[in-house]
Amino acid sequence: MSKGKKYVRNNVHWGNLISLMGTLAITLLVLPIFIWQYGAQLNWWVHGSLFVGFYIFSGMGITFGYHRLLAHLSFKVRWPVKMAALLGGATAMQDSALNWCSDHRRHHKHVDHEEDPYNIKKGFWHAHIGWIMFKPKVDPPHNNVKDLAADPMVVWQDRWWLHLGIIIGFGVPTLVGFLADGPIGALGGFLIGGCARLVAMHHGTFFINSLCHYIGKQPYSSSHTAKDSWITAIFTFGEGYHNFHHEFQHDYRNGVKPWQFDPTKWAAWTLDKLGLARDLRRVPDEKIMLAEISQKNEMLTEQLSSAPEPICEKAQALFSEAGKKLHSASEAWECAKSEYAKAAQKKLELTKEQLAELRIKLETAVVELREAMKQWHAAHRQLAVQLG
C-alpha cells in the first residue's frame, strides 16, 4: 500500500483504506456472484493455478525477499533471484521493499513499545490492519535502511513498485484468463488471481503481526509478545514461528526444527546448493538450546514459587547443581567460540597448529556443554515430576 503523504488526511490513509476495503469487498461480495453466474464457463485448472501460483509468488516475495533477504540480511543472492523477489513483493501490494523493511526493522527494535509500528499492546486490530489505515501524517525517517537505500535495485523497485504490482499482480492474471476463457475469463482472472489472491496474501501476512503476537507458544523467550504458531506458518511460508524469529532475527530459518513447515528456509537452502544464494546466517544449535533451557528454567521457577507443598530438597539440590554446571559450561563454550571466531577471521596472528588447538578446544567445549545440557534436562524432568 502506498505511503505517500498526499493521501493522508486526519491520520486516515485513504489510499490504503480504499485499497484494503475495496479488494476485500470485491472478494467477499462480487466474486461469489460472479462464480454463481459464470463459474461453469471457467477453466478452473487455469484460474486455480493463477490463484495458487500468484499467492506463492507474492508470498515468497514478502517472506523470502522483503523479510529475510532484505530486512534481516539473513543471506545473499544473485541479482536475478533478488529481482524475482522484488517483483513478487511488489505484487503483494504491501509497499515498496524500502518502506516495508524500515517498518519491520523498527518493529524489531521497539517491539511492544510505542515506536513499534504494529504494537500489539494497542490492540489486535491495530496490529493486524489498523496501523496501515491510520498513520501519522509524517512518515518516520528511513535512517534504519541506509544499506538498502544504497542498493540500486531496491531504489528502482521503491519508485515503481505500485506500477509493477498492478501490472504483474492484476494484469497478468487478467490476460491469462482472457487467453483461456475470453472476456469472462479475463474478469475471472482479475477477481480470482488478482483480488482474492491479494486479500488472502494480505491477511496471511497481517496475522504474523497480530495473531502471532496474541496466541501461541513461547519456547525461546517470554520477554516479548511474539509467539510460535504452526497454523500460521502453513499459509505464510514458515513465518509463523515468530517467537524463535524475535529471539534470533538474523537466522535464515524461522522453523528451526526439522519437522517445522518453513518453505522460505527450504528455498534459501536450495538456492545456496545451486550457487544462487550464499552466506546463510544461522544461530549455533547450542545457543538455541540454551534459550530453550532458559525459558524452561523461568517457567519452573514460577511453578516452584507457587507450589502448594514443599518440594523434595534432594531434587532441588540436583537441579541447582546441574544449573551451575550448565552455566560454567556455557561460559567456557562462549569463550572458546569467541577465540576461534577471531582466529578464523585472522584477527589473531596464529600458526596452523595454534588454530587447530583452538578448534579442538571449541569442539571439547561443545561436547562438555551438551553433556551439561543433558544433565540439566534430567534434573529438570525429576523436579517437574515432583511438581506434578
Short mmCIF file of N, CA, C and O in Angstrom, two decimals, residues 13-90:
data_model
loop_
_atom_site.label_atom_id
_atom_site.label_comp_id
_atom_site.label_asym_id
_atom_site.label_seq_id
_atom_site.Cartn_x
_atom_site.Cartn_y
_atom_site.Cartn_z
N HIS A 13 -5.27 7.04 6.21
CA HIS A 13 -4.53 6.84 4.97
C HIS A 13 -5.53 6.32 3.94
O HIS A 13 -5.77 5.12 3.83
N TRP A 14 -6.12 7.26 3.20
CA TRP A 14 -7.23 6.90 2.32
C TRP A 14 -6.83 5.94 1.22
O TRP A 14 -7.62 5.06 0.84
N GLY A 15 -5.63 6.05 0.72
CA GLY A 15 -5.18 5.12 -0.32
C GLY A 15 -5.16 3.70 0.18
O GLY A 15 -5.66 2.77 -0.47
N ASN A 16 -4.61 3.51 1.37
CA ASN A 16 -4.56 2.18 1.97
C ASN A 16 -5.95 1.67 2.33
O ASN A 16 -6.29 0.51 2.09
N LEU A 17 -6.74 2.55 2.94
CA LEU A 17 -8.08 2.14 3.38
C LEU A 17 -8.94 1.70 2.20
O LEU A 17 -9.59 0.64 2.24
N ILE A 18 -8.94 2.49 1.14
CA ILE A 18 -9.76 2.17 -0.04
C ILE A 18 -9.27 0.88 -0.70
O ILE A 18 -10.07 0.03 -1.10
N SER A 19 -7.96 0.73 -0.80
CA SER A 19 -7.41 -0.47 -1.44
C SER A 19 -7.74 -1.72 -0.65
O SER A 19 -8.19 -2.73 -1.20
N LEU A 20 -7.52 -1.66 0.67
CA LEU A 20 -7.77 -2.83 1.51
C LEU A 20 -9.24 -3.19 1.57
O LEU A 20 -9.63 -4.35 1.40
N MET A 21 -10.08 -2.19 1.80
CA MET A 21 -11.51 -2.46 1.91
C MET A 21 -12.13 -2.78 0.55
O MET A 21 -13.06 -3.58 0.45
N GLY A 22 -11.59 -2.15 -0.50
CA GLY A 22 -12.13 -2.39 -1.84
C GLY A 22 -11.89 -3.81 -2.31
O GLY A 22 -12.80 -4.50 -2.78
N THR A 23 -10.65 -4.29 -2.18
CA THR A 23 -10.35 -5.66 -2.61
C THR A 23 -11.07 -6.68 -1.72
O THR A 23 -11.50 -7.73 -2.21
N LEU A 24 -11.24 -6.36 -0.45
CA LEU A 24 -11.97 -7.26 0.45
C LEU A 24 -13.44 -7.35 0.05
O LEU A 24 -14.02 -8.45 -0.01
N ALA A 25 -14.06 -6.19 -0.24
CA ALA A 25 -15.47 -6.17 -0.64
C ALA A 25 -15.67 -6.91 -1.96
O ALA A 25 -16.63 -7.67 -2.12
N ILE A 26 -14.77 -6.70 -2.91
CA ILE A 26 -14.87 -7.39 -4.20
C ILE A 26 -14.78 -8.91 -4.01
O ILE A 26 -15.54 -9.67 -4.60
N THR A 27 -13.86 -9.33 -3.15
CA THR A 27 -13.66 -10.77 -2.92
C THR A 27 -14.86 -11.41 -2.22
O THR A 27 -15.28 -12.51 -2.58
N LEU A 28 -15.40 -10.72 -1.23
CA LEU A 28 -16.49 -11.30 -0.44
C LEU A 28 -17.86 -11.13 -1.08
O LEU A 28 -18.75 -11.96 -0.85
N LEU A 29 -18.04 -10.07 -1.89
CA LEU A 29 -19.38 -9.78 -2.43
C LEU A 29 -19.49 -10.03 -3.93
O LEU A 29 -20.43 -10.70 -4.39
N VAL A 30 -18.53 -9.54 -4.68
CA VAL A 30 -18.61 -9.65 -6.14
C VAL A 30 -18.21 -11.03 -6.63
O VAL A 30 -18.88 -11.63 -7.49
N LEU A 31 -17.12 -11.57 -6.11
CA LEU A 31 -16.62 -12.86 -6.58
C LEU A 31 -17.64 -14.00 -6.44
O LEU A 31 -17.83 -14.78 -7.38
N PRO A 32 -18.34 -14.14 -5.28
CA PRO A 32 -19.34 -15.22 -5.20
C PRO A 32 -20.45 -15.10 -6.24
O PRO A 32 -20.88 -16.12 -6.80
N ILE A 33 -20.90 -13.89 -6.53
CA ILE A 33 -21.94 -13.68 -7.54
C ILE A 33 -21.41 -14.05 -8.92
O ILE A 33 -22.10 -14.71 -9.72
N PHE A 34 -20.18 -13.65 -9.19
CA PHE A 34 -19.56 -13.97 -10.48
C PHE A 34 -19.45 -15.48 -10.67
O PHE A 34 -19.77 -16.02 -11.75
N ILE A 35 -18.99 -16.17 -9.64
CA ILE A 35 -18.85 -17.63 -9.74
C ILE A 35 -20.21 -18.29 -9.91
O ILE A 35 -20.36 -19.24 -10.70
N TRP A 36 -21.23 -17.80 -9.22
CA TRP A 36 -22.59 -18.33 -9.36
C TRP A 36 -23.10 -18.19 -10.79
O TRP A 36 -23.72 -19.10 -11.34
N GLN A 37 -22.81 -17.06 -11.38
CA GLN A 37 -23.32 -16.78 -12.72
C GLN A 37 -22.47 -17.40 -13.82
O GLN A 37 -22.99 -17.92 -14.81
N TYR A 38 -21.16 -17.37 -13.67
CA TYR A 38 -20.28 -17.72 -14.79
C TYR A 38 -19.27 -18.84 -14.46
O TYR A 38 -18.43 -19.15 -15.30
N GLY A 39 -19.34 -19.40 -13.25
CA GLY A 39 -18.36 -20.39 -12.85
C GLY A 39 -18.26 -21.58 -13.79
O GLY A 39 -17.16 -22.11 -14.02
N ALA A 40 -19.38 -21.99 -14.36
CA ALA A 40 -19.38 -23.15 -15.26
C ALA A 40 -18.63 -22.88 -16.55
O ALA A 40 -18.23 -23.81 -17.27
N GLN A 41 -18.41 -21.61 -16.87
CA GLN A 41 -17.73 -21.25 -18.12
C GLN A 41 -16.22 -21.09 -17.95
O GLN A 41 -15.51 -20.82 -18.92
N LEU A 42 -15.75 -21.26 -16.72
CA LEU A 42 -14.33 -21.03 -16.45
C LEU A 42 -13.54 -22.33 -16.48
O LEU A 42 -14.04 -23.39 -16.11
N ASN A 43 -12.30 -22.22 -16.94
CA ASN A 43 -11.35 -23.33 -16.85
C ASN A 43 -10.71 -23.25 -15.46
O ASN A 43 -9.79 -22.46 -15.24
N TRP A 44 -11.20 -24.07 -14.54
CA TRP A 44 -10.78 -23.93 -13.15
C TRP A 44 -9.34 -24.38 -12.91
O TRP A 44 -8.72 -23.98 -11.92
N TRP A 45 -8.80 -25.19 -13.81
CA TRP A 45 -7.38 -25.52 -13.70
C TRP A 45 -6.54 -24.26 -13.90
O TRP A 45 -5.56 -24.04 -13.18
N VAL A 46 -6.95 -23.45 -14.84
CA VAL A 46 -6.22 -22.20 -15.12
C VAL A 46 -6.37 -21.23 -13.97
O VAL A 46 -5.38 -20.69 -13.44
N HIS A 47 -7.59 -21.00 -13.53
CA HIS A 47 -7.82 -19.98 -12.50
C HIS A 47 -7.34 -20.44 -11.13
O HIS A 47 -6.86 -19.62 -10.34
N GLY A 48 -7.45 -21.74 -10.87
CA GLY A 48 -6.88 -22.25 -9.62
C GLY A 48 -5.38 -22.11 -9.60
O GLY A 48 -4.78 -21.75 -8.58
N SER A 49 -4.76 -22.39 -10.75
CA SER A 49 -3.30 -22.26 -10.85
C SER A 49 -2.86 -20.81 -10.71
O SER A 49 -1.82 -20.51 -10.11
N LEU A 50 -3.66 -19.90 -11.26
CA LEU A 50 -3.35 -18.47 -11.12
C LEU A 50 -3.39 -18.05 -9.66
O LEU A 50 -2.50 -17.34 -9.18
N PHE A 51 -4.42 -18.49 -8.94
CA PHE A 51 -4.54 -18.13 -7.53
C PHE A 51 -3.36 -18.67 -6.73
O PHE A 51 -2.68 -17.93 -6.01
N VAL A 52 -3.10 -19.97 -6.87
CA VAL A 52 -2.03 -20.60 -6.11
C VAL A 52 -0.65 -20.06 -6.52
O VAL A 52 0.19 -19.73 -5.68
N GLY A 53 -0.44 -19.96 -7.84
CA GLY A 53 0.85 -19.51 -8.34
C GLY A 53 1.19 -18.10 -7.90
O GLY A 53 2.31 -17.83 -7.44
N PHE A 54 0.22 -17.20 -8.01
CA PHE A 54 0.49 -15.81 -7.61
C PHE A 54 0.50 -15.65 -6.10
O PHE A 54 1.18 -14.75 -5.59
N TYR A 55 -0.22 -16.51 -5.38
CA TYR A 55 -0.14 -16.48 -3.92
C TYR A 55 1.28 -16.84 -3.48
O TYR A 55 1.86 -16.18 -2.61
N ILE A 56 1.85 -17.86 -4.10
CA ILE A 56 3.22 -18.25 -3.78
C ILE A 56 4.21 -17.17 -4.21
O ILE A 56 5.13 -16.81 -3.45
N PHE A 57 4.02 -16.63 -5.41
CA PHE A 57 4.93 -15.61 -5.93
C PHE A 57 4.95 -14.37 -5.04
O PHE A 57 6.01 -13.87 -4.65
N SER A 58 3.76 -13.87 -4.69
CA SER A 58 3.69 -12.67 -3.86
C SER A 58 4.09 -12.99 -2.42
O SER A 58 4.78 -12.19 -1.76
N GLY A 59 3.68 -14.17 -1.93
CA GLY A 59 4.01 -14.53 -0.55
C GLY A 59 5.49 -14.71 -0.34
O GLY A 59 6.06 -14.21 0.64
N MET A 60 6.14 -15.43 -1.25
CA MET A 60 7.59 -15.61 -1.14
C MET A 60 8.32 -14.30 -1.40
O MET A 60 9.44 -14.10 -0.89
N GLY A 61 7.72 -13.43 -2.19
CA GLY A 61 8.32 -12.12 -2.38
C GLY A 61 8.44 -11.37 -1.07
O GLY A 61 9.42 -10.65 -0.83
N ILE A 62 7.44 -11.56 -0.18
CA ILE A 62 7.48 -10.94 1.14
C ILE A 62 8.39 -11.71 2.08
O ILE A 62 9.31 -11.16 2.68
N THR A 63 8.14 -13.02 2.26
CA THR A 63 8.88 -13.78 3.27
C THR A 63 10.34 -13.98 2.90
O THR A 63 11.24 -13.77 3.73
N PHE A 64 10.58 -14.39 1.67
CA PHE A 64 11.95 -14.63 1.21
C PHE A 64 12.65 -13.31 0.90
O PHE A 64 13.80 -13.11 1.32
N GLY A 65 11.97 -12.43 0.17
CA GLY A 65 12.60 -11.21 -0.32
C GLY A 65 12.61 -10.06 0.68
O GLY A 65 13.66 -9.71 1.24
N TYR A 66 11.44 -9.48 0.91
CA TYR A 66 11.36 -8.33 1.81
C TYR A 66 11.88 -8.67 3.20
O TYR A 66 12.64 -7.89 3.79
N HIS A 67 11.44 -9.83 3.72
CA HIS A 67 11.70 -10.12 5.13
C HIS A 67 13.10 -10.65 5.40
O HIS A 67 13.93 -9.96 6.01
N ARG A 68 13.38 -11.87 4.95
CA ARG A 68 14.64 -12.50 5.37
C ARG A 68 15.84 -11.99 4.58
O ARG A 68 16.92 -11.80 5.13
N LEU A 69 15.66 -11.76 3.28
CA LEU A 69 16.78 -11.30 2.45
C LEU A 69 17.14 -9.85 2.76
O LEU A 69 18.32 -9.53 2.96
N LEU A 70 16.15 -8.96 2.78
CA LEU A 70 16.42 -7.53 2.86
C LEU A 70 16.30 -6.95 4.27
O LEU A 70 17.20 -6.25 4.73
N ALA A 71 15.20 -7.23 4.97
CA ALA A 71 15.03 -6.63 6.29
C ALA A 71 16.07 -7.15 7.28
O ALA A 71 16.61 -6.40 8.08
N HIS A 72 16.37 -8.46 7.22
CA HIS A 72 17.27 -9.06 8.20
C HIS A 72 18.62 -9.47 7.63
O HIS A 72 19.49 -9.92 8.38
N LEU A 73 18.80 -9.35 6.33
CA LEU A 73 20.07 -9.68 5.69
C LEU A 73 20.53 -11.09 6.07
O LEU A 73 21.70 -11.33 6.38
N SER A 74 19.58 -12.04 6.06
CA SER A 74 19.86 -13.40 6.53
C SER A 74 20.69 -14.21 5.54
O SER A 74 21.23 -15.26 5.90
N PHE A 75 20.76 -13.75 4.30
CA PHE A 75 21.59 -14.40 3.28
C PHE A 75 21.76 -13.43 2.13
O PHE A 75 21.16 -12.34 2.12
N LYS A 76 22.58 -13.82 1.17
CA LYS A 76 22.78 -13.02 -0.04
C LYS A 76 22.39 -13.86 -1.24
O LYS A 76 22.49 -15.09 -1.21
N VAL A 77 21.95 -13.19 -2.31
CA VAL A 77 21.54 -13.91 -3.51
C VAL A 77 22.10 -13.21 -4.75
O VAL A 77 22.50 -12.04 -4.70
N ARG A 78 22.10 -13.93 -5.85
CA ARG A 78 22.48 -13.34 -7.13
C ARG A 78 21.35 -12.44 -7.62
O ARG A 78 20.19 -12.61 -7.23
N TRP A 79 21.68 -11.50 -8.50
CA TRP A 79 20.73 -10.46 -8.85
C TRP A 79 19.43 -10.97 -9.49
O TRP A 79 18.36 -10.39 -9.22
N PRO A 80 19.42 -12.04 -10.30
CA PRO A 80 18.13 -12.50 -10.84
C PRO A 80 17.18 -12.96 -9.74
O PRO A 80 15.96 -12.75 -9.85
N VAL A 81 17.71 -13.58 -8.69
CA VAL A 81 16.87 -14.02 -7.58
C VAL A 81 16.34 -12.81 -6.83
O VAL A 81 15.16 -12.76 -6.45
N LYS A 82 17.19 -11.81 -6.61
CA LYS A 82 16.74 -10.60 -5.93
C LYS A 82 15.66 -9.89 -6.74
O LYS A 82 14.66 -9.42 -6.18
N MET A 83 15.84 -9.83 -8.04
CA MET A 83 14.85 -9.18 -8.89
C MET A 83 13.51 -9.90 -8.80
O MET A 83 12.45 -9.27 -8.68
N ALA A 84 13.54 -11.24 -8.88
CA ALA A 84 12.31 -12.02 -8.77
C ALA A 84 11.62 -11.76 -7.43
O ALA A 84 10.39 -11.63 -7.36
N ALA A 85 12.42 -11.68 -6.35
CA ALA A 85 11.86 -11.44 -5.02
C ALA A 85 11.24 -10.04 -4.93
O ALA A 85 10.17 -9.86 -4.35
N LEU A 86 11.89 -9.06 -5.53
CA LEU A 86 11.36 -7.69 -5.51
C LEU A 86 10.08 -7.57 -6.33
O LEU A 86 9.14 -6.87 -5.94
N LEU A 87 10.02 -8.27 -7.45
CA LEU A 87 8.80 -8.26 -8.26
C LEU A 87 7.67 -8.97 -7.52
O LEU A 87 6.52 -8.51 -7.52
N GLY A 88 7.99 -10.12 -6.90
CA GLY A 88 6.99 -10.83 -6.13
C GLY A 88 6.47 -10.00 -4.98
O GLY A 88 5.27 -9.95 -4.71
N GLY A 89 7.39 -9.32 -4.28
CA GLY A 89 6.98 -8.46 -3.18
C GLY A 89 6.09 -7.32 -3.63
O GLY A 89 5.15 -6.94 -2.93
N ALA A 90 6.36 -6.79 -4.83
CA ALA A 90 5.52 -5.73 -5.36
C ALA A 90 4.08 -6.21 -5.58
O ALA A 90 3.12 -5.48 -5.31
#
